[in-house]
PDB file of C-alpha atoms in Angstrom:
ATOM      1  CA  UNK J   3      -5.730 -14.128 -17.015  1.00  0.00           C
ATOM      2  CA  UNK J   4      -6.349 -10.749 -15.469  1.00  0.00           C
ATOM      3  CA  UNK J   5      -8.664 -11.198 -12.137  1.00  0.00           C
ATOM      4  CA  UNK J   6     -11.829  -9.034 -12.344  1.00  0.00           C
ATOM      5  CA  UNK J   7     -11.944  -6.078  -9.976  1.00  0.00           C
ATOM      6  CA  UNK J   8     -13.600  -6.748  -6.735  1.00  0.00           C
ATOM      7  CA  UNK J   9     -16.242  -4.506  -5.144  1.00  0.00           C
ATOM      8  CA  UNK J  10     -19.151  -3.445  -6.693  1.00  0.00           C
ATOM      9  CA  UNK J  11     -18.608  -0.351  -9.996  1.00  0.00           C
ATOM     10  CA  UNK J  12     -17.932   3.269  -9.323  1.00  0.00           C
ATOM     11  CA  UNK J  13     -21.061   4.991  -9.944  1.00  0.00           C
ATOM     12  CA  UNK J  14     -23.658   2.101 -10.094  1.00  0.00           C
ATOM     13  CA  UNK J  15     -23.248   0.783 -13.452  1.00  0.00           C
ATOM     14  CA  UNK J  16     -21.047  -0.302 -15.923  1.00  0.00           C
ATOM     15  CA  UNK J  17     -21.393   2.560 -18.168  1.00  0.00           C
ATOM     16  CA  UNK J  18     -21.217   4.786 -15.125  1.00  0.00           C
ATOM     17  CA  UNK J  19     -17.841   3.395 -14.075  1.00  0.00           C
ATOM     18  CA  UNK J  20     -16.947   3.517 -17.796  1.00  0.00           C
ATOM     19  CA  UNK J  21     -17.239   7.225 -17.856  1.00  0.00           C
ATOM     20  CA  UNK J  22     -15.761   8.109 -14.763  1.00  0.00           C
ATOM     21  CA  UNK J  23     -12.727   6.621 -15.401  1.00  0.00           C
ATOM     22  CA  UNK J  24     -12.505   7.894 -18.552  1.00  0.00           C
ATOM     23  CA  UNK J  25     -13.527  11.271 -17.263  1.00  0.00           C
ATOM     24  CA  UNK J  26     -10.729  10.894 -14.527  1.00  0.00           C
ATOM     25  CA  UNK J  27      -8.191   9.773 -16.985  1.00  0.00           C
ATOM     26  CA  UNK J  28      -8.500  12.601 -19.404  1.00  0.00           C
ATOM     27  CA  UNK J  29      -8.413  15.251 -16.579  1.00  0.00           C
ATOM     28  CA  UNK J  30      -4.982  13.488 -15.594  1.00  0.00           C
ATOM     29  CA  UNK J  31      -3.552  13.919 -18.674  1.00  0.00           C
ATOM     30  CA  UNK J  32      -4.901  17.374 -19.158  1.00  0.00           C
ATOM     31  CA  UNK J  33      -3.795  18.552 -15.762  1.00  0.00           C
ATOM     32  CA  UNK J  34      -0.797  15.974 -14.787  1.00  0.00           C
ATOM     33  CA  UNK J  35      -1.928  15.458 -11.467  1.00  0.00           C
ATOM     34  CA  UNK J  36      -5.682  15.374 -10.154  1.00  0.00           C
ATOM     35  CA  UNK J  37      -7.066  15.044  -6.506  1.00  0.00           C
ATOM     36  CA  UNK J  38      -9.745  12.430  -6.223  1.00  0.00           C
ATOM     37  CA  UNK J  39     -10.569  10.327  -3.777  1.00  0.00           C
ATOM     38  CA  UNK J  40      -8.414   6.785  -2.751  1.00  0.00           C
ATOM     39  CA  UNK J  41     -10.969   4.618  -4.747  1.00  0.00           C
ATOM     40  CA  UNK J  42     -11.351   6.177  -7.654  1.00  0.00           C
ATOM     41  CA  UNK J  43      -7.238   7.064  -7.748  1.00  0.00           C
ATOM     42  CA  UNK J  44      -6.555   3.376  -7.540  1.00  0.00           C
ATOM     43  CA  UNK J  45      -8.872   2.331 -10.348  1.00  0.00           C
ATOM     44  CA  UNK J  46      -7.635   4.897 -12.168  1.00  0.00           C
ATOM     45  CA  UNK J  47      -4.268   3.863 -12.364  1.00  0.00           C
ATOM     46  CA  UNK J  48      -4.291   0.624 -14.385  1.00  0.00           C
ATOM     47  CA  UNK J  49      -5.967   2.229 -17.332  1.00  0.00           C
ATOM     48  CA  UNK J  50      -3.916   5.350 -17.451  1.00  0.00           C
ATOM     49  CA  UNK J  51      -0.609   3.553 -17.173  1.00  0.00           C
ATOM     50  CA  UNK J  52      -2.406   0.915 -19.888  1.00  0.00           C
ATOM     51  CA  UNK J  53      -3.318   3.972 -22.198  1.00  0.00           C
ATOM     52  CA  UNK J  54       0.114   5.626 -21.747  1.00  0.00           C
ATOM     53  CA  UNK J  55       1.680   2.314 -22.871  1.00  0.00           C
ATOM     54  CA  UNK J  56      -0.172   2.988 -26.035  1.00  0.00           C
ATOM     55  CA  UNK J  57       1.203   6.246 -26.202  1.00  0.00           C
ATOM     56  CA  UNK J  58       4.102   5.361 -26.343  1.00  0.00           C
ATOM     57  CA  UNK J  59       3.762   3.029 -29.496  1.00  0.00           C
ATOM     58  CA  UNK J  60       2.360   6.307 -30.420  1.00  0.00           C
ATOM     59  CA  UNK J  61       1.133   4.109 -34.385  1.00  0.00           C
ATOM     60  CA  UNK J  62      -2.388   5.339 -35.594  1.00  0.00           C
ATOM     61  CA  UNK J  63      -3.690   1.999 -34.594  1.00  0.00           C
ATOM     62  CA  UNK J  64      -2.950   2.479 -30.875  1.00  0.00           C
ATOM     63  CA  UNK J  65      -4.054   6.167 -30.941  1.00  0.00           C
ATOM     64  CA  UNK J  66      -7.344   5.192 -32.210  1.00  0.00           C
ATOM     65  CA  UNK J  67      -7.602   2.872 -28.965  1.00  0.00           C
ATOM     66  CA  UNK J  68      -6.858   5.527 -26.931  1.00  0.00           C
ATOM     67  CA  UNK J  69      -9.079   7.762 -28.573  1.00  0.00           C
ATOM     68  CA  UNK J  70     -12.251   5.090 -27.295  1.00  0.00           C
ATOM     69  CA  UNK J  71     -11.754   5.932 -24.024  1.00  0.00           C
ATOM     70  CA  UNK J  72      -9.846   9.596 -23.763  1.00  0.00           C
ATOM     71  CA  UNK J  73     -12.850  11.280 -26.139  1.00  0.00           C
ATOM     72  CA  UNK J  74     -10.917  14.662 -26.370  1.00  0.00           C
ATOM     73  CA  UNK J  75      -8.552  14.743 -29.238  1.00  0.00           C
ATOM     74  CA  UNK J  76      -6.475  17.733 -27.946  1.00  0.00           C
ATOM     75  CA  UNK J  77      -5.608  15.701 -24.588  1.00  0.00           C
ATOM     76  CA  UNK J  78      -5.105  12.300 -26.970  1.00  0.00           C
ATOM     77  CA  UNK J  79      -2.449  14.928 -29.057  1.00  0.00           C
ATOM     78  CA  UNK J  80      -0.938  16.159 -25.775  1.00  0.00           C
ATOM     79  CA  UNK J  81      -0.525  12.592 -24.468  1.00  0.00           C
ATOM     80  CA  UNK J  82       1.509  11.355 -27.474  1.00  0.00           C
ATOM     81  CA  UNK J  83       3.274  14.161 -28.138  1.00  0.00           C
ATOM     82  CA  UNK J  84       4.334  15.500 -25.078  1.00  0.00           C
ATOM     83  CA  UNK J  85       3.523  13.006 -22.226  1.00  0.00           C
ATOM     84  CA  UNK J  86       4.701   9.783 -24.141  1.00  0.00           C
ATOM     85  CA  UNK J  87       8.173  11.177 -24.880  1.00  0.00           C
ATOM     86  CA  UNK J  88       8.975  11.807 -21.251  1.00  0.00           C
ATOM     87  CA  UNK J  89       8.055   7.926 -20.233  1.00  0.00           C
ATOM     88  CA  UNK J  90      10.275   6.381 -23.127  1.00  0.00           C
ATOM     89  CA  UNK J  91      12.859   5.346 -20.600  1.00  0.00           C
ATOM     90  CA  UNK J  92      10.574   4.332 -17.715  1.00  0.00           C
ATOM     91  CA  UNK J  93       9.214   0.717 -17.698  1.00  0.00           C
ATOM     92  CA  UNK J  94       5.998   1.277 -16.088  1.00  0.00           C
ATOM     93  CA  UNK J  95       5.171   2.912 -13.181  1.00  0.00           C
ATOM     94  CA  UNK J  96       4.284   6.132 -15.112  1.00  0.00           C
ATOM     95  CA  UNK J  97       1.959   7.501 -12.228  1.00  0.00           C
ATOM     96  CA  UNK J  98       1.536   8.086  -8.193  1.00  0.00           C
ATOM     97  CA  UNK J  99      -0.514   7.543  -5.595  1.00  0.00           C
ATOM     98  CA  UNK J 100      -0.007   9.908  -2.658  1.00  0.00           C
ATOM     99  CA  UNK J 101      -2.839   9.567   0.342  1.00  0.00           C
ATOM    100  CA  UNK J 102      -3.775  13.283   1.746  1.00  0.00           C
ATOM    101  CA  UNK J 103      -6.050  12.843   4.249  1.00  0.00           C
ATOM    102  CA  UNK J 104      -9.572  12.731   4.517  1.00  0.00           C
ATOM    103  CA  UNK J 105     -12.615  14.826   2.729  1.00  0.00           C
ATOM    104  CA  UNK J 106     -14.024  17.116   5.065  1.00  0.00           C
ATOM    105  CA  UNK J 107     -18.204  16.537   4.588  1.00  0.00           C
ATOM    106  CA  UNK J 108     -17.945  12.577   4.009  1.00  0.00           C
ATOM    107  CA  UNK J 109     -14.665  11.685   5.696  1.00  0.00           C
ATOM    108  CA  UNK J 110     -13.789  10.328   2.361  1.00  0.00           C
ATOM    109  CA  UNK J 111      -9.969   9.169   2.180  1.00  0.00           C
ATOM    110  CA  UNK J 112      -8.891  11.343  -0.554  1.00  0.00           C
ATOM    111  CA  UNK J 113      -5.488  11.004  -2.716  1.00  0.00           C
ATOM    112  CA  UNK J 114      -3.453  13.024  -5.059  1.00  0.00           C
ATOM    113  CA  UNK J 115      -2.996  10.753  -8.524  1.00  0.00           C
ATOM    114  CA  UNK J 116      -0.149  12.073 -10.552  1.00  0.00           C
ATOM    115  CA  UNK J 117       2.101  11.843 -13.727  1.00  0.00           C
ATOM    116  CA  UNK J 118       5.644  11.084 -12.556  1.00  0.00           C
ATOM    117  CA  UNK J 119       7.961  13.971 -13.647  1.00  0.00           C
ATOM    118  CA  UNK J 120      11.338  12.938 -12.188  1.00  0.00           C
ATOM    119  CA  UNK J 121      14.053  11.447 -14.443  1.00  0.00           C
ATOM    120  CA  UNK J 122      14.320   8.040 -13.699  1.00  0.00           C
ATOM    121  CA  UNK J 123      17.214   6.806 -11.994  1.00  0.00           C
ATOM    122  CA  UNK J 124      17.937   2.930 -11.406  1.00  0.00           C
ATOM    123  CA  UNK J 125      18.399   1.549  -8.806  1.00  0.00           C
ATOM    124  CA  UNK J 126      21.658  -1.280  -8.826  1.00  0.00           C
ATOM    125  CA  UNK J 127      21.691  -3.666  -5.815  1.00  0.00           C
ATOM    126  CA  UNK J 128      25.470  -4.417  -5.538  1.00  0.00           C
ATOM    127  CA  UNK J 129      26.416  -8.154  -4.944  1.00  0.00           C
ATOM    128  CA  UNK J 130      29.468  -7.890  -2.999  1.00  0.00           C
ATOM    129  CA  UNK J 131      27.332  -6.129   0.078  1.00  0.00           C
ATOM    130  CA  UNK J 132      25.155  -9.093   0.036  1.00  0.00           C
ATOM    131  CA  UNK J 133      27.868 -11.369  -0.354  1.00  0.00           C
ATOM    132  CA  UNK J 134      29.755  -9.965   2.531  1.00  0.00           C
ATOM    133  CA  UNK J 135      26.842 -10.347   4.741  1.00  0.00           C
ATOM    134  CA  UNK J 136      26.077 -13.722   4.350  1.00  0.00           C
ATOM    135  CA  UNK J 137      29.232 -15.163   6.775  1.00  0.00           C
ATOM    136  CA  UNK J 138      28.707 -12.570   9.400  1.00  0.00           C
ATOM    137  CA  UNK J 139      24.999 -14.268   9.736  1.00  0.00           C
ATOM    138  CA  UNK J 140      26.524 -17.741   9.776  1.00  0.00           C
ATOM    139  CA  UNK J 141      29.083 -16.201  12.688  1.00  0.00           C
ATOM    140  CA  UNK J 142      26.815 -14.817  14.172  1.00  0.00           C
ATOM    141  CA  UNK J 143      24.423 -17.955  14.218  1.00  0.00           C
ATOM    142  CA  UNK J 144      27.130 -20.774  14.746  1.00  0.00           C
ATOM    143  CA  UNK J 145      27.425 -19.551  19.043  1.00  0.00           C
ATOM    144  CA  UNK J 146      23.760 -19.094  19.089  1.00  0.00           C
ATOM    145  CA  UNK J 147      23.115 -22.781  18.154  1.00  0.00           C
ATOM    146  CA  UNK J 148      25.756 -23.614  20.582  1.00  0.00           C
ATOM    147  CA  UNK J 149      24.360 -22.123  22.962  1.00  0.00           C
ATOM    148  CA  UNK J 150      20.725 -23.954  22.072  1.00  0.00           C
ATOM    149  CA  UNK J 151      22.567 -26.858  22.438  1.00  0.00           C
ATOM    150  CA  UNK J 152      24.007 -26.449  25.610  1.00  0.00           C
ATOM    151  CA  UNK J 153      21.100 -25.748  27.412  1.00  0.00           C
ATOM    152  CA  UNK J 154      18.919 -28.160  26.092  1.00  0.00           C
ATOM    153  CA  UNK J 155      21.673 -31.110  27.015  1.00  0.00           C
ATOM    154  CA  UNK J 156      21.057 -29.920  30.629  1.00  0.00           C
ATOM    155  CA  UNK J 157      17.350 -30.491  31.106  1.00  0.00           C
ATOM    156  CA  UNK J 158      17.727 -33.480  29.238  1.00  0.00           C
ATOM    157  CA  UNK J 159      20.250 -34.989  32.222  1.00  0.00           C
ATOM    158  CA  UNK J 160      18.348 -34.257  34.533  1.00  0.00           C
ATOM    159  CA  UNK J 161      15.467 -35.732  33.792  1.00  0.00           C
ATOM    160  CA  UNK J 162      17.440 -38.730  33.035  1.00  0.00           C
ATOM    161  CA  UNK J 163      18.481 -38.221  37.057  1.00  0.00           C
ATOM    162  CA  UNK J 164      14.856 -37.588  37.725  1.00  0.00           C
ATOM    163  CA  UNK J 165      14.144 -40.876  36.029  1.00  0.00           C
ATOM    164  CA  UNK J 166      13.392 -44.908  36.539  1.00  0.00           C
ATOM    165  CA  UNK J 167      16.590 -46.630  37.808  1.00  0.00           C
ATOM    166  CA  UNK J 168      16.865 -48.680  34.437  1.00  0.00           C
ATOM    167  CA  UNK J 169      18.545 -45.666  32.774  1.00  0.00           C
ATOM    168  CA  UNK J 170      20.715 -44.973  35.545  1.00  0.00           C
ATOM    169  CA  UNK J 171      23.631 -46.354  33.895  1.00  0.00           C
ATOM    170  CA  UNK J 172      23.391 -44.597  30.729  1.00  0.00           C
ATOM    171  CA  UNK J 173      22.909 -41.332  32.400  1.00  0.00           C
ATOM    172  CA  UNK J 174      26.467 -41.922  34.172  1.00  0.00           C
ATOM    173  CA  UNK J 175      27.601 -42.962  31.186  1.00  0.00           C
ATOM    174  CA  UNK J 176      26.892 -39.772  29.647  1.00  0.00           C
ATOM    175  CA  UNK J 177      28.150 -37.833  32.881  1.00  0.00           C
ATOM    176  CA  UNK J 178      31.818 -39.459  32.371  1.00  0.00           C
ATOM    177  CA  UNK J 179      31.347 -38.567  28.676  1.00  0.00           C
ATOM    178  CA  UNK J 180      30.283 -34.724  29.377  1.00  0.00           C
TER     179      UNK J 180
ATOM    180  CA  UNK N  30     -44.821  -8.204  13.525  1.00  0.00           C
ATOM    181  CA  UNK N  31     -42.076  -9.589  16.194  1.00  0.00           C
ATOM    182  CA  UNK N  32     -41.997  -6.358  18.832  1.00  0.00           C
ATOM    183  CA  UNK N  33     -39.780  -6.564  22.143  1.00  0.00           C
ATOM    184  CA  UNK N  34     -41.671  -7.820  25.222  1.00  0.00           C
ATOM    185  CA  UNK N  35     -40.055  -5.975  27.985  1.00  0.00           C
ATOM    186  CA  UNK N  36     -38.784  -2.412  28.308  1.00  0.00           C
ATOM    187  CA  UNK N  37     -34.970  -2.953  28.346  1.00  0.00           C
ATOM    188  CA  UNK N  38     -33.315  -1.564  31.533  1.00  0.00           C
ATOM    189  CA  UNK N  39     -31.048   0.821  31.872  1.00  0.00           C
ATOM    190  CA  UNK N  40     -28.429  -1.669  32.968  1.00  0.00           C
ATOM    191  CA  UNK N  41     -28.238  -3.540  29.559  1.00  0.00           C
ATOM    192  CA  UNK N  42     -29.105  -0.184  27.612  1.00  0.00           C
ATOM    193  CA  UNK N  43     -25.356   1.145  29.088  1.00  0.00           C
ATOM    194  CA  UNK N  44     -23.715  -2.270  29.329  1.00  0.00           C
ATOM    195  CA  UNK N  45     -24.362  -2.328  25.436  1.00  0.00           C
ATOM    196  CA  UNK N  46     -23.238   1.698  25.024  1.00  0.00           C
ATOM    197  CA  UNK N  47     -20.218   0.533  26.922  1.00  0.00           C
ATOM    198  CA  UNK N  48     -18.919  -0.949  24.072  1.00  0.00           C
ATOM    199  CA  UNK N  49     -19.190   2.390  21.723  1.00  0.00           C
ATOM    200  CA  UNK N  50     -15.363   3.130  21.727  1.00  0.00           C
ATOM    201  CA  UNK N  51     -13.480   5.695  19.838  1.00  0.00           C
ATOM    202  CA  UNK N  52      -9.859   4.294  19.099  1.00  0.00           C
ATOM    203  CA  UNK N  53      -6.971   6.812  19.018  1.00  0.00           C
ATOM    204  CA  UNK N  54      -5.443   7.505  15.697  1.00  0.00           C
ATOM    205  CA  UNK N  55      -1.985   6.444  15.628  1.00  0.00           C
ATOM    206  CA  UNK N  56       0.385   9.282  14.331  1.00  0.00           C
ATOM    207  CA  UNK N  57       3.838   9.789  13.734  1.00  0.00           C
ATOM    208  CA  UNK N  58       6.338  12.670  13.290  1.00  0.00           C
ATOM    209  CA  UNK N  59       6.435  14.230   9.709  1.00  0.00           C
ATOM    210  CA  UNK N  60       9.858  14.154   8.938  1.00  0.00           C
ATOM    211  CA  UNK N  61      10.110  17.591   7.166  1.00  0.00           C
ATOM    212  CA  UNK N  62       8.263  19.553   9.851  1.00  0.00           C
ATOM    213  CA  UNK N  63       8.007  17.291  12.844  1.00  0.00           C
ATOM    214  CA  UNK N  64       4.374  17.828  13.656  1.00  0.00           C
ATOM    215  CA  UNK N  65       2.744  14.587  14.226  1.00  0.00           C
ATOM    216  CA  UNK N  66       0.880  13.617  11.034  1.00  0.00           C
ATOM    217  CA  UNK N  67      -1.288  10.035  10.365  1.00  0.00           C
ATOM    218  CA  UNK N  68       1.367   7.711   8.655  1.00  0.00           C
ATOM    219  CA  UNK N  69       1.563   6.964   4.879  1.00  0.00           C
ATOM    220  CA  UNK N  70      -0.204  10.010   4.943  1.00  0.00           C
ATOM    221  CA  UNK N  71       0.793  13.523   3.102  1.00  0.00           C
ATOM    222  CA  UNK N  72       1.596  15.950   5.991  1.00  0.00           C
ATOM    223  CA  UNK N  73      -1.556  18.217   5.877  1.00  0.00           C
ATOM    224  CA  UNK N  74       1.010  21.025   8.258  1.00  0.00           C
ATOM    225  CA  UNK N  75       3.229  21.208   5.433  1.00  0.00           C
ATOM    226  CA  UNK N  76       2.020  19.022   2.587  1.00  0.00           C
ATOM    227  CA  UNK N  77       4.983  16.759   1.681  1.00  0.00           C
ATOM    228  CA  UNK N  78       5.055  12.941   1.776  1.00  0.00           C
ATOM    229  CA  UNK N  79       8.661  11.630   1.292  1.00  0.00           C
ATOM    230  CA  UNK N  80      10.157  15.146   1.540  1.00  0.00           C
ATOM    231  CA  UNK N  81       8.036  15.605  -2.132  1.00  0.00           C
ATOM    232  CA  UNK N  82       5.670  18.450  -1.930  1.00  0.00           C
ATOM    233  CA  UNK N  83       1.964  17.050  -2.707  1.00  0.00           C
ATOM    234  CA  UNK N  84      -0.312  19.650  -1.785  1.00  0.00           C
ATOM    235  CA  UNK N  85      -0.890  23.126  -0.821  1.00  0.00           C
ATOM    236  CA  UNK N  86      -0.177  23.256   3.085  1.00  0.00           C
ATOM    237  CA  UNK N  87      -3.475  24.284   4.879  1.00  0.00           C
ATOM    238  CA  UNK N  88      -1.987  25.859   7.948  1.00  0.00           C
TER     239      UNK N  88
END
């Protein structure tokens, strides 16, 4: 179940909030990239990566849902046609948040929110790196623990020296051993 | 209405200001154009964040 957003709404109200984002999310598609400030860019981007989801269904059902929130039918045409195509490959992720600085007037952290434009290129963690690591950790572990144990086996005598003279003989004991 | 009962002095007046501190901004080196820039930042000298230009640069 999706966890409400914390913090009180953009705006004042619900319907305030409402618009903004809406306001905010139709200027991004318009424009591909809008600055705003950090708030409002990161509230932004669950609904316009939700909406370009829809997009990319691009049926009349899901273009009427868009079209309840992005009021402006050129920008809802522009998103399906033109936007949506260019995400087909990308699972999610369709926009970015860079941080820019702050607003001069308010000291407002302000942030660039963007369409990503770059092809997509995946990423493929190979297994044999990974694989090859692994025993060069365990090398490099096995004289460390030695090393533990070496130095813990010498307090431990002599405090046994240190000791009552019941444990004496053990403690020789373990000398002859060592 | 609650109202102080003594003048404060000018001891505790400037032990309290003594606290008002301004902490240092930490800053790295942008690594496009090495002048020191706040990090996870856009450089605001040159305007790229991860060597991607973001905005205009102002200087």
């Amino acid at each position: 179940m999706p966890r409400p957003t914390k913090g009180a709404r953009l705006g004042g109200s619900p319907a305030h909030e409402k618009l903004i984002l809406a306001n905010l999310a139709t200027q991004l598609f318009q424009h591909g990239r809008i600055r705003t400030t950090e708030a409002k860019a990161k509230r932004l981007r669950p609904l316009a990566e939700k909406l370009i989801t829809k997009a990319k269904k691009g049926d009349m059902h899901n273009r009427r849902q868009v079209l309840t929130v992005v009021r402006d039918k050129g920008v809802v045409h522009h998103l399906f046609t033109e936007i949506a195509p260019t995400f087909a490959e990308r699972p999610g992720g369709y926009t970015r948040i860079t941080k820019v600085g702050l607003r001069k007037g308010d000291a407002a952290p302000m942030a660039v929110i963007e369409l990503v434009s770059e092809p997509l290129n995946t990423v493929r963690v190979a297994k044999a790196p990974a694989a090859a690591e692994a025993p060069a950790a365990e090398k490099a572990e096995a004289p460390a623990t030695q090393e533990a144990e070496e130095t813990a086996e010498a307090p431990a005598a002599e405090k046994n020296d240190e000791a009552t003279e019941a444990p004496a003989e053990e403690t020789e004991d373990k000398k002859d051993n060592a | 209405m609650a109202v102080p009962k003594r003048k404060m002095s000018r001891s505790n007046t400037r032990s309290r200001r003594s606290q008002w501190k301004a902490a240092a901004v930490s800053l790295v080196s942008c690594p496009q154009c090495r002048s020191p820039k706040r990090p996870h930042m856009a450089c605001p000298t040159c305007g790229t964040y991860n060597r991607r230009q973001v905005i205009e640069p102002s200087a």
